Amino acid sequence: MTDTAEAQASLEAVLKDEIVRMYQEVADNPKGTFHFFHGREAAELFGYAPEWLGRAPADAVASFAGVGNPHERSDLKAGETVLDLGSGAGLDAIIASWSVGPNGKVIGVDLNPAMCLKAQAHAAATGARMECQVGRMEDIPAPADSVDVVISNGVINLSFRKRRVIEEIFRVLRPGGRISITDIVSAKQLSQSIVNDPKLWAS
Ligand SMILES: C[S@@+](CC[C@H](N)C(=O)[O-])C[C@H]1O[C@@H](n2cnc3c(N)ncnc32)[C@H](O)[C@@H]1O
C-alpha cells in the first residue's frame, strides 16, 4: 500500500466508526441535539406525506436521518425490486415496500448491523416486506442485474469512494433500471480541515 492509500484507509476506518456512532445515537436517542434535521420535523420539511408518517412506526419516523425525499421521483411500481442504500432505521424502505406491494421486494443495506435489525423490526411491525443486508454501499451485497430501482437518502455523501458506489449501483441495476437519490453536494471545494474532520464528514 502507498502512503496515500494507507492514510486514506486509516481515515476511512475512523470515519466508519464515527458514522456508526452518529446514526446509532440518532436511532437510540432521537430527542437528542444534532446539528442536522432529523425525525418527523425533517420528514415533514422534505414533503413526506402525512399518511406515511402516521402509518410508519413512530420510532422509525423519530430516527429518520435523511436529507430529502427520494420517493418524489422514484415512481415505484407494484412488483418491483428496490434497493435502499444506507437504510438506517428503515423509514424509506418501509415507504418503498408499500409502493411495490406484496409481489415486490425491498432490500436495505446498512453497514451497521444494529441499524439493520432495527429497520427489520420496524418493517415487521407494519407488515412491510423488507430484508436488510449488513454491508457497505462500496461493495453492495447483491448480485449483478438484480434490482429495478436504487433509492438512497443522505448516504452517498458519507463515502470516501463515491465513484465506486456509483459503479456498484450500476452493477446491481437491471438494464433499464432507475436511480432516485437525495443527497448533499457542495458547490465549493471543502477546506482540508473539514475534509479531515470525521465528525463533520459523518454528518
Ligand atoms: C442518513 S442515514 C439513512 C437514512 C434512512 N434512509 C432513513 O430512512 O432514516 C445513514 C445510514 O447510512 C448508513 N451508512 C453510512 N455509510 C454507509 C456505507 N458505506 N454503506 C452502507 N451503509 C452506510 C449508516 O449506518 C446509517 O444507518
PDB file of C-alpha atoms and ligand atoms in Angstrom:
ATOM      1  CA  MET A   1       0.000   0.000   0.000  1.00  0.00           C
ATOM      2  CA  THR A   2       1.293   3.511  -0.818  1.00  0.00           C
ATOM      3  CA  ASP A   3       1.487   6.122   1.949  1.00  0.00           C
ATOM      4  CA  THR A   4      -1.525   7.955   0.472  1.00  0.00           C
ATOM      5  CA  ALA A   5      -3.616   4.768   0.247  1.00  0.00           C
ATOM      6  CA  GLU A   6      -2.645   3.872   3.812  1.00  0.00           C
ATOM      7  CA  ALA A   7      -3.587   7.332   5.079  1.00  0.00           C
ATOM      8  CA  GLN A   8      -6.925   7.118   3.256  1.00  0.00           C
ATOM      9  CA  ALA A   9      -7.641   3.633   4.649  1.00  0.00           C
ATOM     10  CA  SER A  10      -6.963   4.802   8.176  1.00  0.00           C
ATOM     11  CA  LEU A  11      -9.124   7.925   7.746  1.00  0.00           C
ATOM     12  CA  GLU A  12     -11.870   5.746   6.270  1.00  0.00           C
ATOM     13  CA  ALA A  13     -11.767   3.450   9.317  1.00  0.00           C
ATOM     14  CA  VAL A  14     -12.081   6.412  11.679  1.00  0.00           C
ATOM     15  CA  LEU A  15     -14.925   7.785   9.570  1.00  0.00           C
ATOM     16  CA  LYS A  16     -16.771   4.450   9.627  1.00  0.00           C
ATOM     17  CA  ASP A  17     -16.640   4.401  13.458  1.00  0.00           C
ATOM     18  CA  GLU A  18     -17.955   7.968  13.590  1.00  0.00           C
ATOM     19  CA  ILE A  19     -20.793   7.168  11.127  1.00  0.00           C
ATOM     20  CA  VAL A  20     -21.829   4.135  13.172  1.00  0.00           C
ATOM     21  CA  ARG A  21     -21.712   6.189  16.381  1.00  0.00           C
ATOM     22  CA  MET A  22     -23.602   9.191  14.995  1.00  0.00           C
ATOM     23  CA  TYR A  23     -26.552   7.385  13.348  1.00  0.00           C
ATOM     24  CA  GLN A  24     -26.795   4.875  16.196  1.00  0.00           C
ATOM     25  CA  GLU A  25     -27.127   7.872  18.512  1.00  0.00           C
ATOM     26  CA  VAL A  26     -29.955   9.330  16.368  1.00  0.00           C
ATOM     27  CA  ALA A  27     -31.752   5.966  16.459  1.00  0.00           C
ATOM     28  CA  ASP A  28     -31.214   5.380  20.185  1.00  0.00           C
ATOM     29  CA  ASN A  29     -31.771   8.924  21.344  1.00  0.00           C
ATOM     30  CA  PRO A  30     -33.860  10.745  18.712  1.00  0.00           C
ATOM     31  CA  LYS A  31     -34.721  13.542  21.149  1.00  0.00           C
ATOM     32  CA  GLY A  32     -31.013  14.408  21.461  1.00  0.00           C
ATOM     33  CA  THR A  33     -29.480  17.508  19.932  1.00  0.00           C
ATOM     34  CA  PHE A  34     -27.966  17.082  16.480  1.00  0.00           C
ATOM     35  CA  HIS A  35     -26.735  19.702  14.052  1.00  0.00           C
ATOM     36  CA  PHE A  36     -28.869  18.292  11.231  1.00  0.00           C
ATOM     37  CA  PHE A  37     -32.609  17.954  10.822  1.00  0.00           C
ATOM     38  CA  HIS A  38     -33.938  14.529  11.724  1.00  0.00           C
ATOM     39  CA  GLY A  39     -37.081  12.723  12.767  1.00  0.00           C
ATOM     40  CA  ARG A  40     -40.623  13.913  11.981  1.00  0.00           C
ATOM     41  CA  GLU A  41     -39.547  17.537  11.655  1.00  0.00           C
ATOM     42  CA  ALA A  42     -37.140  16.626   8.840  1.00  0.00           C
ATOM     43  CA  ALA A  43     -39.578  14.286   7.108  1.00  0.00           C
ATOM     44  CA  GLU A  44     -42.300  16.967   7.126  1.00  0.00           C
ATOM     45  CA  LEU A  45     -39.827  19.536   5.825  1.00  0.00           C
ATOM     46  CA  PHE A  46     -38.923  17.225   2.919  1.00  0.00           C
ATOM     47  CA  GLY A  47     -42.576  16.682   1.991  1.00  0.00           C
ATOM     48  CA  TYR A  48     -43.197  13.156   3.285  1.00  0.00           C
ATOM     49  CA  ALA A  49     -46.937  12.535   3.108  1.00  0.00           C
ATOM     50  CA  PRO A  50     -48.667  12.833   6.497  1.00  0.00           C
ATOM     51  CA  GLU A  51     -50.329   9.448   5.922  1.00  0.00           C
ATOM     52  CA  TRP A  52     -46.899   7.781   5.558  1.00  0.00           C
ATOM     53  CA  LEU A  53     -45.745   9.344   8.831  1.00  0.00           C
ATOM     54  CA  GLY A  54     -48.948   8.248  10.555  1.00  0.00           C
ATOM     55  CA  ARG A  55     -48.715   4.692   9.234  1.00  0.00           C
ATOM     56  CA  ALA A  56     -44.974   4.021   9.827  1.00  0.00           C
ATOM     57  CA  PRO A  57     -43.756   3.005  13.311  1.00  0.00           C
ATOM     58  CA  ALA A  58     -43.227   6.127  15.446  1.00  0.00           C
ATOM     59  CA  ASP A  59     -39.681   5.002  16.255  1.00  0.00           C
ATOM     60  CA  ALA A  60     -38.750   4.728  12.555  1.00  0.00           C
ATOM     61  CA  VAL A  61     -40.085   8.263  11.975  1.00  0.00           C
ATOM     62  CA  ALA A  62     -38.292   9.641  15.050  1.00  0.00           C
ATOM     63  CA  SER A  63     -34.996   8.069  13.902  1.00  0.00           C
ATOM     64  CA  PHE A  64     -35.272   9.280  10.296  1.00  0.00           C
ATOM     65  CA  ALA A  65     -31.992  10.907   9.226  1.00  0.00           C
ATOM     66  CA  GLY A  66     -32.451  11.571   5.509  1.00  0.00           C
ATOM     67  CA  VAL A  67     -31.699  14.833   3.709  1.00  0.00           C
ATOM     68  CA  GLY A  68     -34.543  14.891   1.180  1.00  0.00           C
ATOM     69  CA  ASN A  69     -37.356  12.831  -0.317  1.00  0.00           C
ATOM     70  CA  PRO A  70     -36.246  10.086  -2.746  1.00  0.00           C
ATOM     71  CA  HIS A  71     -39.885   8.959  -3.133  1.00  0.00           C
ATOM     72  CA  GLU A  72     -40.784  12.101  -5.087  1.00  0.00           C
ATOM     73  CA  ARG A  73     -39.155  10.727  -8.242  1.00  0.00           C
ATOM     74  CA  SER A  74     -38.743   7.005  -7.637  1.00  0.00           C
ATOM     75  CA  ASP A  75     -42.011   6.178  -9.428  1.00  0.00           C
ATOM     76  CA  LEU A  76     -42.076   2.696  -7.878  1.00  0.00           C
ATOM     77  CA  LYS A  77     -44.395   0.143  -9.407  1.00  0.00           C
ATOM     78  CA  ALA A  78     -46.060  -2.923  -7.936  1.00  0.00           C
ATOM     79  CA  GLY A  79     -43.820  -5.977  -8.128  1.00  0.00           C
ATOM     80  CA  GLU A  80     -40.507  -4.113  -8.445  1.00  0.00           C
ATOM     81  CA  THR A  81     -37.340  -4.896  -6.503  1.00  0.00           C
ATOM     82  CA  VAL A  82     -35.929  -1.865  -4.691  1.00  0.00           C
ATOM     83  CA  LEU A  83     -32.560  -1.456  -3.008  1.00  0.00           C
ATOM     84  CA  ASP A  84     -32.262   1.188  -0.278  1.00  0.00           C
ATOM     85  CA  LEU A  85     -28.602   2.081   0.268  1.00  0.00           C
ATOM     86  CA  GLY A  86     -27.926   3.050   3.883  1.00  0.00           C
ATOM     87  CA  SER A  87     -31.398   2.091   5.051  1.00  0.00           C
ATOM     88  CA  GLY A  88     -30.863   3.332   8.624  1.00  0.00           C
ATOM     89  CA  ALA A  89     -33.874   2.815  10.879  1.00  0.00           C
ATOM     90  CA  GLY A  90     -35.941   1.869   7.829  1.00  0.00           C
ATOM     91  CA  LEU A  91     -38.429   4.668   7.125  1.00  0.00           C
ATOM     92  CA  ASP A  92     -37.559   4.955   3.407  1.00  0.00           C
ATOM     93  CA  ALA A  93     -37.515   1.182   2.924  1.00  0.00           C
ATOM     94  CA  ILE A  94     -40.908   0.837   4.610  1.00  0.00           C
ATOM     95  CA  ILE A  95     -42.448   3.546   2.407  1.00  0.00           C
ATOM     96  CA  ALA A  96     -40.971   1.840  -0.674  1.00  0.00           C
ATOM     97  CA  SER A  97     -42.432  -1.502   0.373  1.00  0.00           C
ATOM     98  CA  TRP A  98     -45.931  -0.017   0.385  1.00  0.00           C
ATOM     99  CA  SER A  99     -45.440   1.058  -3.238  1.00  0.00           C
ATOM    100  CA  VAL A 100     -44.079  -2.241  -4.588  1.00  0.00           C
ATOM    101  CA  GLY A 101     -46.689  -4.255  -2.711  1.00  0.00           C
ATOM    102  CA  PRO A 102     -46.769  -7.949  -1.822  1.00  0.00           C
ATOM    103  CA  ASN A 103     -45.208  -9.080  -5.126  1.00  0.00           C
ATOM    104  CA  GLY A 104     -42.342  -6.625  -4.846  1.00  0.00           C
ATOM    105  CA  LYS A 105     -39.271  -6.701  -2.675  1.00  0.00           C
ATOM    106  CA  VAL A 106     -37.275  -4.113  -0.729  1.00  0.00           C
ATOM    107  CA  ILE A 107     -33.700  -4.805   0.286  1.00  0.00           C
ATOM    108  CA  GLY A 108     -31.993  -2.443   2.696  1.00  0.00           C
ATOM    109  CA  VAL A 109     -28.209  -2.265   3.007  1.00  0.00           C
ATOM    110  CA  ASP A 110     -26.510  -0.810   6.057  1.00  0.00           C
ATOM    111  CA  LEU A 111     -23.008  -1.115   7.406  1.00  0.00           C
ATOM    112  CA  ASN A 112     -24.276  -1.101  10.985  1.00  0.00           C
ATOM    113  CA  PRO A 113     -25.783  -4.491  11.978  1.00  0.00           C
ATOM    114  CA  ALA A 114     -27.783  -2.849  14.801  1.00  0.00           C
ATOM    115  CA  MET A 115     -29.464  -0.492  12.291  1.00  0.00           C
ATOM    116  CA  CYS A 116     -30.320  -3.427  10.051  1.00  0.00           C
ATOM    117  CA  LEU A 117     -32.008  -5.221  12.981  1.00  0.00           C
ATOM    118  CA  LYS A 118     -33.873  -2.038  13.891  1.00  0.00           C
ATOM    119  CA  ALA A 119     -35.086  -1.478  10.325  1.00  0.00           C
ATOM    120  CA  GLN A 120     -36.282  -5.055  10.023  1.00  0.00           C
ATOM    121  CA  ALA A 121     -38.129  -4.852  13.351  1.00  0.00           C
ATOM    122  CA  HIS A 122     -39.786  -1.590  12.224  1.00  0.00           C
ATOM    123  CA  ALA A 123     -40.770  -3.139   8.898  1.00  0.00           C
ATOM    124  CA  ALA A 124     -42.147  -6.278  10.562  1.00  0.00           C
ATOM    125  CA  ALA A 125     -44.228  -4.119  12.924  1.00  0.00           C
ATOM    126  CA  THR A 126     -46.107  -2.690   9.933  1.00  0.00           C
ATOM    127  CA  GLY A 127     -46.236  -5.955   7.978  1.00  0.00           C
ATOM    128  CA  ALA A 128     -43.878  -4.414   5.391  1.00  0.00           C
ATOM    129  CA  ARG A 129     -41.760  -6.771   3.289  1.00  0.00           C
ATOM    130  CA  MET A 130     -38.181  -5.678   3.789  1.00  0.00           C
ATOM    131  CA  GLU A 131     -34.933  -7.544   4.308  1.00  0.00           C
ATOM    132  CA  CYS A 132     -31.772  -5.793   5.412  1.00  0.00           C
ATOM    133  CA  GLN A 133     -28.300  -6.925   4.401  1.00  0.00           C
ATOM    134  CA  VAL A 134     -25.379  -5.832   6.522  1.00  0.00           C
ATOM    135  CA  GLY A 135     -22.790  -4.480   4.132  1.00  0.00           C
ATOM    136  CA  ARG A 136     -21.249  -1.445   2.507  1.00  0.00           C
ATOM    137  CA  MET A 137     -22.525   0.508  -0.444  1.00  0.00           C
ATOM    138  CA  GLU A 138     -18.980   0.340  -1.838  1.00  0.00           C
ATOM    139  CA  ASP A 139     -19.438  -3.467  -2.131  1.00  0.00           C
ATOM    140  CA  ILE A 140     -23.191  -3.909  -2.369  1.00  0.00           C
ATOM    141  CA  PRO A 141     -24.223  -7.360  -1.128  1.00  0.00           C
ATOM    142  CA  ALA A 142     -26.497  -8.090  -4.097  1.00  0.00           C
ATOM    143  CA  PRO A 143     -25.943  -9.908  -7.398  1.00  0.00           C
ATOM    144  CA  ALA A 144     -25.487  -8.116 -10.713  1.00  0.00           C
ATOM    145  CA  ASP A 145     -28.666  -7.182 -12.630  1.00  0.00           C
ATOM    146  CA  SER A 146     -30.936  -7.986  -9.675  1.00  0.00           C
ATOM    147  CA  VAL A 147     -32.606  -4.662  -8.840  1.00  0.00           C
ATOM    148  CA  ASP A 148     -35.159  -2.436 -10.617  1.00  0.00           C
ATOM    149  CA  VAL A 149     -34.664   0.734  -8.586  1.00  0.00           C
ATOM    150  CA  VAL A 150     -31.967   2.033  -6.228  1.00  0.00           C
ATOM    151  CA  ILE A 151     -33.022   4.630  -3.675  1.00  0.00           C
ATOM    152  CA  SER A 152     -30.809   6.338  -1.117  1.00  0.00           C
ATOM    153  CA  ASN A 153     -31.221   9.260   1.219  1.00  0.00           C
ATOM    154  CA  GLY A 154     -28.268  11.183   2.604  1.00  0.00           C
ATOM    155  CA  VAL A 155     -25.761   8.350   2.468  1.00  0.00           C
ATOM    156  CA  ILE A 156     -23.514   8.564  -0.612  1.00  0.00           C
ATOM    157  CA  ASN A 157     -22.028  11.849   0.626  1.00  0.00           C
ATOM    158  CA  LEU A 158     -20.662   9.856   3.568  1.00  0.00           C
ATOM    159  CA  SER A 159     -18.452   7.685   1.345  1.00  0.00           C
ATOM    160  CA  PHE A 160     -14.779   8.208   0.622  1.00  0.00           C
ATOM    161  CA  ARG A 161     -15.239   6.200  -2.572  1.00  0.00           C
ATOM    162  CA  LYS A 162     -18.211   7.757  -4.350  1.00  0.00           C
ATOM    163  CA  ARG A 163     -17.166   6.603  -7.825  1.00  0.00           C
ATOM    164  CA  ARG A 164     -17.028   3.046  -6.530  1.00  0.00           C
ATOM    165  CA  VAL A 165     -20.547   3.427  -5.054  1.00  0.00           C
ATOM    166  CA  ILE A 166     -21.903   4.580  -8.421  1.00  0.00           C
ATOM    167  CA  GLU A 167     -20.186   1.668 -10.191  1.00  0.00           C
ATOM    168  CA  GLU A 168     -21.761  -0.710  -7.692  1.00  0.00           C
ATOM    169  CA  ILE A 169     -25.208   0.832  -8.239  1.00  0.00           C
ATOM    170  CA  PHE A 170     -24.859   0.283 -11.999  1.00  0.00           C
ATOM    171  CA  ARG A 171     -23.670  -3.297 -11.419  1.00  0.00           C
ATOM    172  CA  VAL A 172     -26.734  -4.324  -9.386  1.00  0.00           C
ATOM    173  CA  LEU A 173     -29.297  -2.468 -11.537  1.00  0.00           C
ATOM    174  CA  ARG A 174     -31.064  -4.413 -14.265  1.00  0.00           C
ATOM    175  CA  PRO A 175     -30.893  -2.920 -17.776  1.00  0.00           C
ATOM    176  CA  GLY A 176     -33.418  -0.064 -17.804  1.00  0.00           C
ATOM    177  CA  GLY A 177     -33.260   0.211 -14.007  1.00  0.00           C
ATOM    178  CA  ARG A 178     -33.717   3.528 -12.210  1.00  0.00           C
ATOM    179  CA  ILE A 179     -31.990   5.553  -9.502  1.00  0.00           C
ATOM    180  CA  SER A 180     -33.670   8.004  -7.117  1.00  0.00           C
ATOM    181  CA  ILE A 181     -31.212   9.545  -4.711  1.00  0.00           C
ATOM    182  CA  THR A 182     -31.360  12.558  -2.434  1.00  0.00           C
ATOM    183  CA  ASP A 183     -28.024  13.677  -1.082  1.00  0.00           C
ATOM    184  CA  ILE A 184     -25.775  16.561  -0.171  1.00  0.00           C
ATOM    185  CA  VAL A 185     -23.321  18.123  -2.605  1.00  0.00           C
ATOM    186  CA  SER A 186     -21.034  21.051  -2.129  1.00  0.00           C
ATOM    187  CA  ALA A 187     -20.667  23.617  -4.903  1.00  0.00           C
ATOM    188  CA  LYS A 188     -17.405  24.732  -3.292  1.00  0.00           C
ATOM    189  CA  GLN A 189     -14.203  22.832  -2.652  1.00  0.00           C
ATOM    190  CA  LEU A 190     -14.273  21.996   1.064  1.00  0.00           C
ATOM    191  CA  SER A 191     -11.300  23.017   3.145  1.00  0.00           C
ATOM    192  CA  GLN A 192      -8.886  20.303   4.259  1.00  0.00           C
ATOM    193  CA  SER A 193      -9.832  20.940   7.891  1.00  0.00           C
ATOM    194  CA  ILE A 194     -13.451  19.996   7.086  1.00  0.00           C
ATOM    195  CA  VAL A 195     -12.495  17.026   4.908  1.00  0.00           C
ATOM    196  CA  ASN A 196     -10.223  15.646   7.638  1.00  0.00           C
ATOM    197  CA  ASP A 197     -12.782  16.025  10.439  1.00  0.00           C
ATOM    198  CA  PRO A 198     -14.662  12.708  10.846  1.00  0.00           C
ATOM    199  CA  LYS A 199     -17.462  14.386  12.841  1.00  0.00           C
ATOM    200  CA  LEU A 200     -18.201  16.892  10.063  1.00  0.00           C
ATOM    201  CA  TRP A 201     -17.826  14.275   7.319  1.00  0.00           C
ATOM    202  CA  ALA A 202     -20.144  11.838   9.112  1.00  0.00           C
ATOM    203  CA  SER A 203     -22.950  14.380   9.361  1.00  0.00           C
TER     204      SER A 203
HETATM  205  C1  LIG B   1     -28.519   9.283   6.698  1.00  0.00           C
HETATM  206  S1  LIG B   1     -28.927   7.727   7.414  1.00  0.00           S
HETATM  207  C2  LIG B   1     -30.056   6.983   6.309  1.00  0.00           C
HETATM  208  C3  LIG B   1     -31.470   7.454   6.434  1.00  0.00           C
HETATM  209  C4  LIG B   1     -32.523   6.452   6.111  1.00  0.00           C
HETATM  210  N1  LIG B   1     -32.738   6.408   4.691  1.00  0.00           N
HETATM  211  C5  LIG B   1     -33.819   6.683   6.871  1.00  0.00           C
HETATM  212  O1  LIG B   1     -34.905   6.366   6.355  1.00  0.00           O
HETATM  213  O2  LIG B   1     -33.752   7.152   8.017  1.00  0.00           O
HETATM  214  C6  LIG B   1     -27.400   6.972   7.219  1.00  0.00           C
HETATM  215  C7  LIG B   1     -27.331   5.439   7.316  1.00  0.00           C
HETATM  216  O3  LIG B   1     -26.404   5.021   6.302  1.00  0.00           O
HETATM  217  C8  LIG B   1     -25.554   4.024   6.844  1.00  0.00           C
HETATM  218  N2  LIG B   1     -24.292   4.065   6.106  1.00  0.00           N
HETATM  219  C9  LIG B   1     -23.351   5.039   6.146  1.00  0.00           C
HETATM  220  N3  LIG B   1     -22.312   4.732   5.352  1.00  0.00           N
HETATM  221  C10 LIG B   1     -22.610   3.535   4.774  1.00  0.00           C
HETATM  222  C11 LIG B   1     -21.922   2.673   3.849  1.00  0.00           C
HETATM  223  N4  LIG B   1     -20.701   2.981   3.388  1.00  0.00           N
HETATM  224  N5  LIG B   1     -22.543   1.554   3.446  1.00  0.00           N
HETATM  225  C12 LIG B   1     -23.769   1.209   3.953  1.00  0.00           C
HETATM  226  N6  LIG B   1     -24.444   1.965   4.857  1.00  0.00           N
HETATM  227  C13 LIG B   1     -23.875   3.114   5.253  1.00  0.00           C
HETATM  228  C14 LIG B   1     -25.408   4.392   8.325  1.00  0.00           C
HETATM  229  O4  LIG B   1     -25.015   3.284   9.118  1.00  0.00           O
HETATM  230  C15 LIG B   1     -26.791   4.930   8.656  1.00  0.00           C
HETATM  231  O5  LIG B   1     -27.636   3.943   9.181  1.00  0.00           O
END
